[in-house]
Amino acid sequence: MDADLVTLAEAHGVATWYEDWHRKRKDVEAASVIAVLGLLGVDASTPRAIRSALAAVRERDRPGRLPGTVVVREGSARELPGPATVLLEDGTTRDAPAGLPDDLPVGWHRLRHGDQDVALIVVPTELPAPPDAWGWMIQLYALHSAKSWGMGDLGDLREFLVTSGEPGLILLNPLQAITPTLPVPPSPYAPSSRRFANPLYLRVADTAEYRRADPALRAHVDALKPHVEGLIDYSRVWQAKRAALELLWPLAGEIDLDADPGLTDFARFCALAERHGPDWQQWPAEYRRPDAPAVRAFHSDRVAFHIWLQHLLDQQLAAANETARQHGMPVGIVHDLPVSADPHGADGWLLQDVLAAGARAGAPPDAFNQLGQDWGSAVWRPDQLIETGYAAYRDMLQRIFRYAGGLRVDHVAGLWRMWWVPPGMAASEGTYVHYDPEAMLGILALEASRAGAVVIGEDLGTVLPEVTEGLERTNMLSSAVLYFVKDYDDPERPYLPAAEYPRNALATVSTHDLPTAAGFLAAEQVKVRAKLGQLAGTEEDEHRTAARDRAQLEEMLQAEGLIEDGASDDEIVLAMHEFLARTPCRFVTASLYDVLGEIDQPNLPGTVDEYPNWRMPLRLSLEQIAEDPRIHRVAAILAGRRADATEGRDR
């Protein structure tokens, strides 16, 4: 690659090579680098354009200039190119004649230096150590009960909290907002907005408006309950709940449109989407920017309606948290942060100035996704985050932490670097764009500390060592998935014993993107991927690999004294959970899919309509799950072993 192009790419955080899943150097094609630079507003299409762009970099980085945001850790001093003044978030000021002092409080401040006024963020060095706890991983939509309407809801969550063996935490799938139009896409990892919640999870009968309604109106609402069999039909569920909520809407009372401008902006998007369609890029030109005069002049009762829906969600999320507190859960409800949002949705419209138009988030090829992944979701522009003081990132975290005892950050490596796929290119033809981890991780720690919440990073796949090291340094938990915890220095890659698992981690058998325990033992992932043409190698080779993995897993469980030769699949699944309970990991969670013997994984990466991703309900109802002996057996194992481990560490 041309040396000037390499220099330009490095100046903008664009990778020209990376280490692949075989731990070998993989050079990025020049066309991919040029395309990604273009997404950052940098023309690198010709040698002359590259020289001009390099001159702009030199001007940006000239001595004496500060970046748009300065981030320092609590207790750290920092040199400045001259005297400055700090305006603290409490309104007071501090002079900084010789640089930033080491006693600045954690928080969001401003730094004035010469003619510059930039953001100054002081972040914690670490979070408090999380408690030892066990819990359940739930795909909430997959729960179903006699009271829910075609999919799991927040009422089901509250019921599960009191019937699931006194867990210390519940880890949910993302509950972020949809665009309230039809059809409703099924993936919880491609929300319209990561800042607001999904009204599909409302339990209509738990609203104050339903309770105030007269018997005739309640009967009318009850009659709208859909009777869904087979796969979850999100569009049908939304049609039914929307109709029911519209019947109750006249009982809601007055809505203050000025109380939360950010919420009003989101509600305005929802109302415009109902009128003009779900993709804001296809709206009439006068509505394509949220600050446009036509948008500011837009008034509709639907804006208030969508604000009300978010108020209802706040109430039901708060009720779930209160149930968790009443049952003494030390962590509580842990929410899941998708890696990004749908670029055509609310965040794509509202945050378009800090998102890279046209770029799609994804991942390079790895062992389970050998063709790479294109998630089709939006990505932050690192340069614009810096220039805007990370305001959009801060707002997102603050809104989520209002009702989260913890946060699982999907693809946490995206705080360091994100795989960008340019328009017209395959997933494998992208490259990494780097972010400032001091800012991204530090702000996450800042908002988590203020909320008293724990953080779990999903650090699976092709991950830099500094990602796991950064999580460890800040007392955030990494992810220890049984399938992946192996000795990668050994060509045979045997599974590590329980004692060698990391302390600061969440231990699980699987994840929503991987085979369930029963599916793993049956090599279901090979069968399904072969049928859909997703294998890079031959089906025979993949089956040999799957058989080797199972044999090595059984050998490890035998070495731990948890099974004997010839153990049944049910015995092996139980032993997997007993094994996890032996690890020193702070958190251990069990998935209902694994414990109940479900063979189909919730999501098969790399597919959309070829596989029923996110649409498969659990085979058992919530009422049946509450009585299932497998649930109580695993709960007793995890609760007992975790109590023993905690007692042993306390002595």
XYZ file of C-alpha atoms in Angstrom:
651
model
C 0.000 0.000 0.000
C 1.164 3.518 -0.799
C 3.089 4.964 2.178
C 1.184 8.267 2.134
C -2.124 6.378 2.158
C -0.932 4.357 5.157
C 0.068 7.559 6.977
C -3.281 9.185 6.194
C -5.219 6.118 7.311
C -3.307 5.940 10.591
C -3.964 9.627 11.245
C -7.700 8.943 11.041
C -7.636 5.662 12.946
C -8.272 3.475 9.894
C -6.479 0.128 9.977
C -4.422 -0.990 6.987
C -3.912 -4.457 8.501
C -5.181 -6.515 11.426
C -4.640 -9.862 13.125
C -7.239 -12.401 11.993
C -8.839 -15.242 13.970
C -5.869 -17.476 13.119
C -3.689 -14.817 14.802
C -2.034 -14.031 11.494
C -1.503 -10.643 9.864
C -4.164 -9.795 7.307
C -3.499 -6.834 5.030
C -6.463 -4.675 4.034
C -6.981 -3.855 0.377
C -6.276 -0.254 -0.570
C -9.784 0.081 -2.035
C -11.298 -0.724 1.354
C -9.098 1.821 3.144
C -9.938 4.516 0.586
C -13.650 3.756 0.874
C -13.626 3.932 4.692
C -11.657 7.187 4.650
C -14.354 8.530 2.347
C -16.977 7.643 4.962
C -15.007 9.846 7.377
C -15.143 12.720 4.913
C -11.540 12.247 3.774
C -10.847 12.106 0.033
C -8.050 9.613 -0.674
C -9.028 8.753 -4.223
C -5.907 10.200 -5.876
C -2.307 10.943 -4.835
C -3.090 14.667 -4.980
C -6.139 14.209 -2.739
C -4.040 12.225 -0.274
C -1.419 14.980 -0.093
C -4.149 17.561 0.523
C -5.709 15.407 3.251
C -2.314 14.985 4.940
C -1.890 18.763 4.988
C -5.258 19.034 6.758
C -4.071 16.496 9.337
C -0.952 18.569 10.032
C -3.111 21.629 10.604
C -5.437 19.668 12.904
C -2.538 18.381 14.962
C -0.391 21.511 15.056
C 1.280 22.282 18.404
C -0.719 24.310 20.880
C -4.129 23.063 19.781
C -6.376 20.849 21.937
C -8.715 18.199 20.547
C -12.444 18.796 20.889
C -12.531 16.601 24.002
C -9.892 16.051 26.686
C -10.272 12.914 28.843
C -8.301 12.305 32.037
C -8.567 9.655 34.721
C -9.474 10.634 38.254
C -6.353 11.490 40.252
C -4.235 12.167 37.169
C -2.597 15.436 36.212
C -2.086 16.475 32.591
C 0.123 18.972 30.867
C -1.476 21.618 28.681
C 0.106 23.771 25.976
C -0.553 26.858 28.092
C -2.647 28.290 30.952
C -6.318 27.333 30.981
C -9.503 27.584 33.022
C -11.701 24.640 34.041
C -15.448 25.209 34.327
C -16.699 22.387 36.542
C -20.117 20.834 36.037
C -21.263 22.294 39.380
C -20.750 25.800 37.948
C -17.519 26.654 39.779
C -14.217 27.402 38.047
C -10.611 26.347 38.600
C -7.534 27.997 37.169
C -5.032 25.664 35.528
C -1.946 27.819 34.944
C 0.462 24.876 34.641
C -1.792 22.094 33.406
C -4.706 20.100 34.769
C -4.330 19.332 38.510
C -4.751 15.801 39.865
C -7.675 16.634 42.173
C -10.400 17.439 39.640
C -13.701 15.725 40.464
C -15.149 13.004 38.278
C -17.655 14.477 35.860
C -18.443 16.483 32.746
C -16.608 19.815 32.647
C -15.406 22.424 30.155
C -11.810 23.478 29.480
C -11.002 26.943 28.158
C -7.568 27.405 26.604
C -6.853 30.459 24.491
C -9.616 30.737 21.914
C -10.694 27.123 22.484
C -13.561 25.890 24.664
C -13.542 22.090 24.693
C -15.119 19.274 26.694
C -13.170 17.988 29.697
C -14.255 14.606 31.047
C -12.755 13.235 34.256
C -13.473 9.512 34.450
C -13.119 6.990 37.300
C -10.091 4.746 37.383
C -12.292 1.753 38.207
C -15.731 0.640 39.303
C -16.376 -1.056 42.653
C -15.773 -4.807 42.464
C -19.032 -6.575 41.534
C -20.452 -9.031 44.088
C -20.408 -12.772 43.534
C -23.775 -13.680 42.055
C -25.547 -16.222 39.884
C -28.495 -15.672 37.619
C -30.418 -16.381 34.452
C -29.983 -15.246 30.861
C -33.374 -14.608 29.296
C -34.553 -13.790 25.818
C -37.618 -12.030 27.218
C -39.588 -12.177 23.979
C -39.338 -16.003 24.086
C -41.157 -16.254 27.412
C -44.910 -16.660 27.191
C -47.639 -17.040 29.745
C -51.402 -17.048 30.045
C -51.256 -13.282 30.585
C -48.863 -12.214 27.835
C -49.891 -11.267 24.315
C -47.990 -13.450 21.859
C -44.528 -12.819 23.322
C -42.842 -12.282 26.665
C -43.394 -8.929 28.366
C -42.364 -6.994 31.464
C -45.125 -8.662 33.451
C -43.612 -12.044 32.591
C -40.259 -10.718 33.739
C -41.639 -9.789 37.140
C -43.254 -13.200 37.467
C -40.038 -14.974 36.516
C -38.120 -12.982 39.122
C -40.164 -14.563 41.921
C -40.266 -18.156 40.600
C -36.705 -18.740 39.384
C -34.818 -19.752 42.514
C -33.761 -16.407 44.029
C -31.111 -15.394 41.474
C -28.787 -12.452 42.042
C -29.192 -11.116 38.530
C -31.275 -11.453 35.387
C -29.542 -10.757 32.079
C -32.013 -9.714 29.366
C -31.883 -9.358 25.617
C -31.968 -5.735 24.401
C -35.286 -3.999 25.075
C -34.527 -0.931 22.953
C -37.085 0.919 20.850
C -38.554 -0.088 17.523
C -39.843 2.212 14.810
C -43.606 1.906 15.439
C -44.535 0.931 11.888
C -45.217 -2.326 10.079
C -43.639 -4.751 9.536
C -41.766 -4.902 12.843
C -38.242 -6.335 12.346
C -37.506 -9.166 14.794
C -33.907 -8.477 15.774
C -33.452 -6.818 19.179
C -29.897 -5.947 18.120
C -30.958 -3.527 15.376
C -33.194 -1.109 17.293
C -34.527 2.147 15.975
C -33.057 3.853 19.037
C -30.732 2.628 21.765
C -31.904 5.451 24.057
C -35.535 4.463 24.523
C -37.506 1.275 25.187
C -39.649 -1.066 23.108
C -43.437 -0.806 23.646
C -43.844 -4.418 22.495
C -42.727 -5.381 26.017
C -45.533 -3.459 27.715
C -48.144 -5.460 29.572
C -51.324 -3.592 28.730
C -53.243 -4.891 31.748
C -50.580 -3.542 34.122
C -51.105 0.100 33.137
C -52.931 2.533 35.417
C -55.149 3.450 32.469
C -56.347 -0.136 32.091
C -57.092 -0.342 35.799
C -59.077 2.911 35.625
C -61.061 1.817 32.584
C -64.683 0.780 32.978
C -65.560 -2.920 32.532
C -66.778 -2.446 28.969
C -63.534 -0.780 27.866
C -61.417 -3.403 29.613
C -63.404 -6.114 27.851
C -62.815 -4.361 24.529
C -59.070 -4.221 25.256
C -58.958 -7.853 26.394
C -60.631 -8.959 23.180
C -57.661 -7.635 21.196
C -55.266 -10.184 22.698
C -53.720 -12.111 19.781
C -53.683 -15.880 19.704
C -50.239 -16.638 18.306
C -49.014 -20.161 17.687
C -45.646 -21.172 16.299
C -43.133 -18.427 15.576
C -43.526 -15.023 17.193
C -45.259 -12.534 14.911
C -43.991 -9.172 16.138
C -46.114 -7.213 13.680
C -49.287 -8.918 14.850
C -48.354 -8.349 18.488
C -47.670 -4.674 17.841
C -50.933 -4.224 15.941
C -52.848 -5.702 18.881
C -51.021 -3.757 21.596
C -51.113 -0.510 19.643
C -54.869 -0.844 19.167
C -55.345 -1.593 22.868
C -53.157 1.310 23.954
C -54.980 3.672 21.618
C -58.244 2.681 23.323
C -56.692 3.553 26.694
C -54.939 6.707 25.495
C -57.869 9.053 26.278
C -57.454 8.093 29.954
C -53.783 9.091 30.048
C -54.175 12.708 31.090
C -52.072 15.658 29.945
C -48.572 15.019 28.564
C -45.872 17.661 29.023
C -44.079 17.998 25.687
C -41.340 20.182 27.178
C -40.320 18.038 30.166
C -37.789 15.950 28.237
C -36.745 17.470 24.882
C -34.809 14.337 23.890
C -37.864 12.159 24.435
C -40.036 14.614 22.533
C -37.619 14.478 19.597
C -37.850 10.673 19.616
C -41.649 10.803 19.823
C -41.685 13.262 16.934
C -39.691 10.749 14.884
C -42.251 8.053 15.730
C -45.141 10.271 14.668
C -43.395 11.254 11.417
C -42.554 7.595 10.708
C -46.221 6.670 11.070
C -47.053 9.315 8.480
C -44.131 9.030 6.039
C -42.717 5.519 6.561
C -40.005 3.898 8.679
C -36.975 5.100 6.669
C -36.286 8.777 7.314
C -33.979 8.867 4.306
C -37.103 8.423 2.134
C -39.129 11.158 3.842
C -39.918 14.457 2.114
C -36.742 16.529 2.078
C -38.064 19.089 4.574
C -38.297 16.396 7.289
C -34.936 14.699 6.873
C -33.157 16.734 9.524
C -34.511 16.901 13.093
C -33.597 20.590 13.377
C -35.379 21.565 10.146
C -38.100 24.258 10.434
C -40.783 21.875 9.135
C -39.901 19.350 11.837
C -39.941 21.933 14.615
C -43.310 23.147 13.358
C -44.718 19.610 13.266
C -47.401 19.101 15.909
C -49.488 15.993 16.346
C -51.364 14.212 19.094
C -49.247 11.198 18.127
C -46.160 12.891 19.569
C -47.815 12.955 22.965
C -49.008 9.370 22.458
C -45.474 8.091 21.924
C -44.188 10.057 24.922
C -46.903 8.359 26.978
C -45.775 4.919 25.767
C -42.275 5.649 27.048
C -43.707 6.790 30.381
C -45.546 3.459 30.646
C -42.327 1.614 29.889
C -40.477 3.607 32.539
C -43.152 2.626 35.062
C -43.041 -1.072 34.208
C -39.252 -1.182 34.112
C -39.203 0.521 37.499
C -41.711 -2.038 38.800
C -39.452 -4.879 37.654
C -36.499 -3.265 39.416
C -38.557 -2.882 42.578
C -39.430 -6.589 42.455
C -35.728 -7.378 42.144
C -34.963 -5.199 45.169
C -37.740 -6.770 47.215
C -36.246 -10.199 46.570
C -32.794 -9.120 47.657
C -31.076 -9.423 44.285
C -27.555 -7.966 44.772
C -27.218 -6.984 41.116
C -30.761 -6.953 39.763
C -31.750 -6.610 36.131
C -28.883 -6.363 33.652
C -29.809 -4.833 30.317
C -28.076 -5.447 27.008
C -26.644 -2.647 24.867
C -26.682 -3.466 21.142
C -23.526 -2.559 19.310
C -25.409 0.047 17.274
C -28.793 1.042 15.862
C -30.640 0.820 12.558
C -29.314 3.700 10.406
C -32.815 4.181 8.980
C -34.402 4.570 12.425
C -34.749 7.201 15.126
C -31.089 7.355 16.152
C -30.038 7.433 12.519
C -32.212 10.514 12.062
C -31.568 12.268 15.366
C -27.827 11.544 15.559
C -26.912 11.734 11.884
C -24.218 14.356 12.528
C -22.191 11.925 14.678
C -22.829 8.759 12.619
C -20.952 7.677 9.487
C -23.471 7.853 6.658
C -23.395 4.650 4.604
C -21.029 2.672 6.842
C -22.264 -0.641 8.242
C -20.982 -2.270 11.418
C -19.831 -5.860 11.247
C -17.011 -8.254 12.043
C -14.218 -9.945 10.090
C -14.291 -13.688 9.454
C -13.893 -15.921 12.518
C -14.314 -19.574 13.488
C -18.105 -19.470 13.771
C -18.726 -16.920 10.981
C -16.196 -17.718 8.328
C -17.483 -15.259 5.733
C -17.465 -12.315 8.114
C -20.507 -10.465 9.402
C -22.372 -7.423 8.097
C -24.814 -6.280 10.770
C -26.146 -3.424 8.651
C -26.146 -1.091 11.646
C -24.858 2.443 12.116
C -21.436 3.371 13.487
C -20.205 6.364 15.459
C -17.821 8.725 13.700
C -14.907 8.981 16.148
C -13.955 12.450 14.955
C -17.473 13.780 15.501
C -17.747 12.207 18.939
C -14.596 14.100 19.904
C -15.827 17.393 18.463
C -19.212 17.128 20.226
C -17.823 16.127 23.617
C -19.313 12.619 23.368
C -22.727 14.131 24.189
C -24.770 11.565 22.253
C -22.866 8.654 23.827
C -23.357 10.162 27.287
C -27.082 10.687 26.749
C -27.563 7.100 25.616
C -25.807 5.676 28.674
C -27.585 7.964 31.114
C -30.989 6.931 29.789
C -30.186 3.214 29.945
C -28.702 3.348 33.446
C -31.879 4.924 34.822
C -33.402 1.433 35.039
C -30.428 -0.953 34.826
C -28.683 -2.677 37.712
C -26.071 -3.603 35.160
C -25.280 -3.357 31.479
C -23.922 -5.989 29.130
C -22.139 -4.247 26.268
C -22.497 -6.302 23.120
C -19.247 -6.466 21.120
C -17.430 -4.383 23.719
C -14.362 -4.369 21.470
C -16.303 -1.733 19.515
C -15.282 0.771 22.187
C -11.720 0.330 20.889
C -12.322 -0.342 17.227
C -15.240 -1.176 14.951
C -15.272 -3.150 11.732
C -16.702 -0.835 9.048
C -18.161 -2.299 5.868
C -18.285 0.293 3.061
C -21.255 0.454 0.659
C -21.138 -2.171 -2.075
C -18.514 -4.312 -0.352
C -18.762 -7.700 1.323
C -18.355 -8.101 5.073
C -14.869 -9.532 4.608
C -13.815 -6.427 2.628
C -14.169 -3.952 5.476
C -11.561 -2.720 7.906
C -11.284 -1.489 11.474
C -11.748 2.123 12.536
C -10.261 2.973 15.917
C -11.867 4.981 18.732
C -10.379 6.517 21.876
C -10.803 3.814 24.544
C -9.886 6.248 27.323
C -13.015 8.169 26.377
C -15.345 5.317 25.381
C -14.502 3.047 28.317
C -14.032 5.919 30.738
C -17.434 7.469 30.007
C -19.038 4.050 30.396
C -17.360 3.736 33.799
C -18.429 7.270 34.736
C -22.108 6.695 34.028
C -22.106 3.184 35.521
C -20.512 4.472 38.725
C -23.101 7.213 39.062
C -25.877 4.642 38.600
C -24.289 2.108 40.960
C -24.392 -0.449 38.150
C -22.104 -3.258 37.017
C -20.771 -3.609 33.467
C -20.186 -6.808 31.500
C -18.261 -6.668 28.246
C -18.941 -9.228 25.526
C -15.325 -9.687 24.435
C -15.633 -12.778 22.246
C -14.227 -13.361 18.786
C -11.272 -11.432 17.336
C -10.435 -9.199 20.311
C -7.296 -7.227 21.080
C -5.593 -8.086 24.394
C -6.009 -4.494 25.523
C -9.791 -4.944 25.453
C -9.783 -7.638 28.127
C -7.026 -5.767 29.985
C -9.087 -2.574 29.938
C -12.139 -4.363 31.305
C -10.019 -5.913 34.048
C -8.421 -2.588 34.953
C -11.786 -0.879 35.405
C -13.465 -3.775 37.274
C -15.776 -4.480 34.360
C -16.445 -8.144 33.699
C -15.361 -9.971 30.576
C -17.218 -12.921 29.074
C -16.106 -16.512 29.670
C -18.134 -18.787 27.379
C -17.504 -22.480 27.967
C -17.099 -23.212 24.261
C -14.265 -20.690 23.930
C -12.242 -21.028 27.136
C -9.415 -23.139 25.756
C -5.638 -23.306 25.696
C -4.959 -21.534 22.399
C -1.236 -22.216 22.656
C -1.972 -25.937 22.315
C -2.685 -27.061 18.717
C -5.416 -29.349 20.049
C -6.943 -26.445 22.031
C -8.184 -28.423 25.038
C -10.713 -26.850 27.378
C -9.295 -25.170 30.464
C -10.211 -26.512 33.921
C -12.626 -24.524 36.068
C -9.889 -23.202 38.362
C -8.195 -21.408 35.441
C -11.196 -19.268 34.523
C -10.764 -15.516 35.089
C -12.089 -13.964 38.277
C -13.564 -10.817 36.724
C -15.869 -12.514 34.276
C -19.376 -13.674 33.526
C -19.288 -17.444 32.967
C -21.888 -19.006 30.671
C -22.280 -22.155 28.623
C -23.288 -20.322 25.455
C -24.729 -17.067 24.085
C -27.690 -16.188 21.883
C -25.392 -16.282 18.801
C -23.949 -19.741 19.521
C -25.302 -23.286 19.703
C -27.367 -24.167 22.736
C -25.956 -26.866 25.017
C -28.146 -29.525 23.391
C -27.384 -28.144 19.936
C -23.652 -28.216 20.607
C -23.774 -31.858 21.688
C -25.779 -32.767 18.580
C -23.595 -30.660 16.217
C -26.773 -28.849 15.216
C -24.792 -25.744 14.227
C -22.974 -27.727 11.534
C -26.175 -29.173 10.119
C -27.930 -25.823 9.949
C -24.985 -23.885 8.532
C -24.353 -26.593 5.935
C -27.994 -26.493 4.849
C -27.791 -22.715 4.447
C -24.409 -22.719 2.673
C -22.587 -20.958 5.490
C -19.561 -23.230 5.784
C -16.205 -22.099 4.437
C -14.897 -25.694 4.533
C -16.545 -29.045 3.891
C -19.389 -30.386 5.987
C -17.308 -33.452 6.817
C -14.469 -31.338 8.187
C -16.889 -29.306 10.293
C -18.476 -32.458 11.711
C -15.032 -33.777 12.623
C -14.268 -30.503 14.393
C -17.590 -30.611 16.249
C -17.009 -34.222 17.293
C -13.523 -33.334 18.533
C -14.904 -30.387 20.536
C -17.518 -32.598 22.161
C -14.969 -35.291 22.985
C -12.612 -32.724 24.529
C -15.458 -31.237 26.548
C -16.405 -34.659 27.896
C -12.771 -35.363 28.764
C -12.579 -32.116 30.707
C -15.836 -32.828 32.574
C -14.580 -36.327 33.398
C -11.288 -34.884 34.671
C -13.335 -32.606 36.955
C -15.197 -35.674 38.247
C -18.548 -34.398 36.979
C -19.488 -37.194 34.566
C -18.506 -40.743 33.823
C -17.759 -42.277 30.454
C -20.955 -42.812 28.484
C -22.908 -40.031 30.209
C -26.184 -39.009 28.579
C -26.642 -35.602 26.992
C -28.866 -34.515 29.890
C -26.143 -35.502 32.357
C -23.544 -33.613 30.334
C -25.670 -30.441 30.254
C -26.123 -30.591 34.016
C -22.373 -31.153 34.420
C -21.675 -28.077 32.294
C -23.503 -25.960 34.871
C -21.828 -27.710 37.771
C -18.529 -26.951 36.062
C -19.357 -23.255 35.723
C -20.311 -23.128 39.394
C -16.768 -24.277 40.231
C -15.118 -21.399 38.415
C -13.896 -18.325 40.330
C -15.926 -16.041 38.023
C -17.860 -13.343 39.850
C -21.018 -13.970 37.802
C -22.345 -17.318 36.581
C -25.541 -17.408 34.549
C -27.600 -20.193 33.043
C -29.678 -19.849 29.888
C -33.204 -21.204 29.774
C -32.373 -22.593 26.328
C -29.586 -24.727 27.782
C -31.380 -25.864 30.924
C -34.618 -26.751 29.124
C -32.856 -28.689 26.371
C -33.769 -26.387 23.483
C -31.792 -27.427 20.417
C -32.277 -24.359 18.189
C -30.107 -21.346 18.925
C -32.007 -18.029 19.101
C -29.966 -16.370 16.365
C -27.777 -17.653 13.551
C -25.368 -14.842 12.571
C -25.138 -14.169 8.868
C -28.794 -14.972 8.191
C -31.941 -12.886 7.988
C -34.929 -14.734 6.529
C -33.138 -18.052 5.987
C -33.412 -18.860 9.703
C -36.138 -17.846 12.204
C -33.839 -15.553 14.181
C -35.361 -14.054 17.352
C -38.798 -15.513 16.567
C -38.739 -18.862 18.362
C -40.647 -18.981 21.647
C -39.554 -21.383 24.338
C -41.391 -24.673 24.077
C -42.576 -24.426 27.689
C -44.797 -21.667 29.067
C -43.748 -19.530 32.002
C -46.106 -21.499 34.205
C -44.516 -24.785 33.115
C -40.996 -23.407 33.538
C -41.780 -22.448 37.125
C -42.588 -26.117 37.856
C -39.826 -27.722 35.790
C -37.392 -29.714 37.971
C -34.461 -28.878 35.665
C -34.840 -25.190 36.526
C -34.805 -25.881 40.257
C -31.934 -28.330 39.960
C -29.671 -25.879 38.137
C -30.733 -23.004 40.402
C -29.773 -25.073 43.455
C -26.409 -25.970 41.921
C -25.517 -22.382 41.069
C -26.886 -20.888 44.278
C -25.210 -23.496 46.482
C -21.873 -23.484 44.738
C -21.766 -19.691 44.540
C -22.540 -19.472 48.267
C -19.749 -21.960 49.013
C -17.298 -20.038 46.817
C -18.169 -16.729 48.461
C -17.838 -18.199 51.933
C -14.457 -19.670 51.038
C -13.130 -16.346 49.730
C -14.428 -14.521 52.803
C -12.527 -16.796 55.219
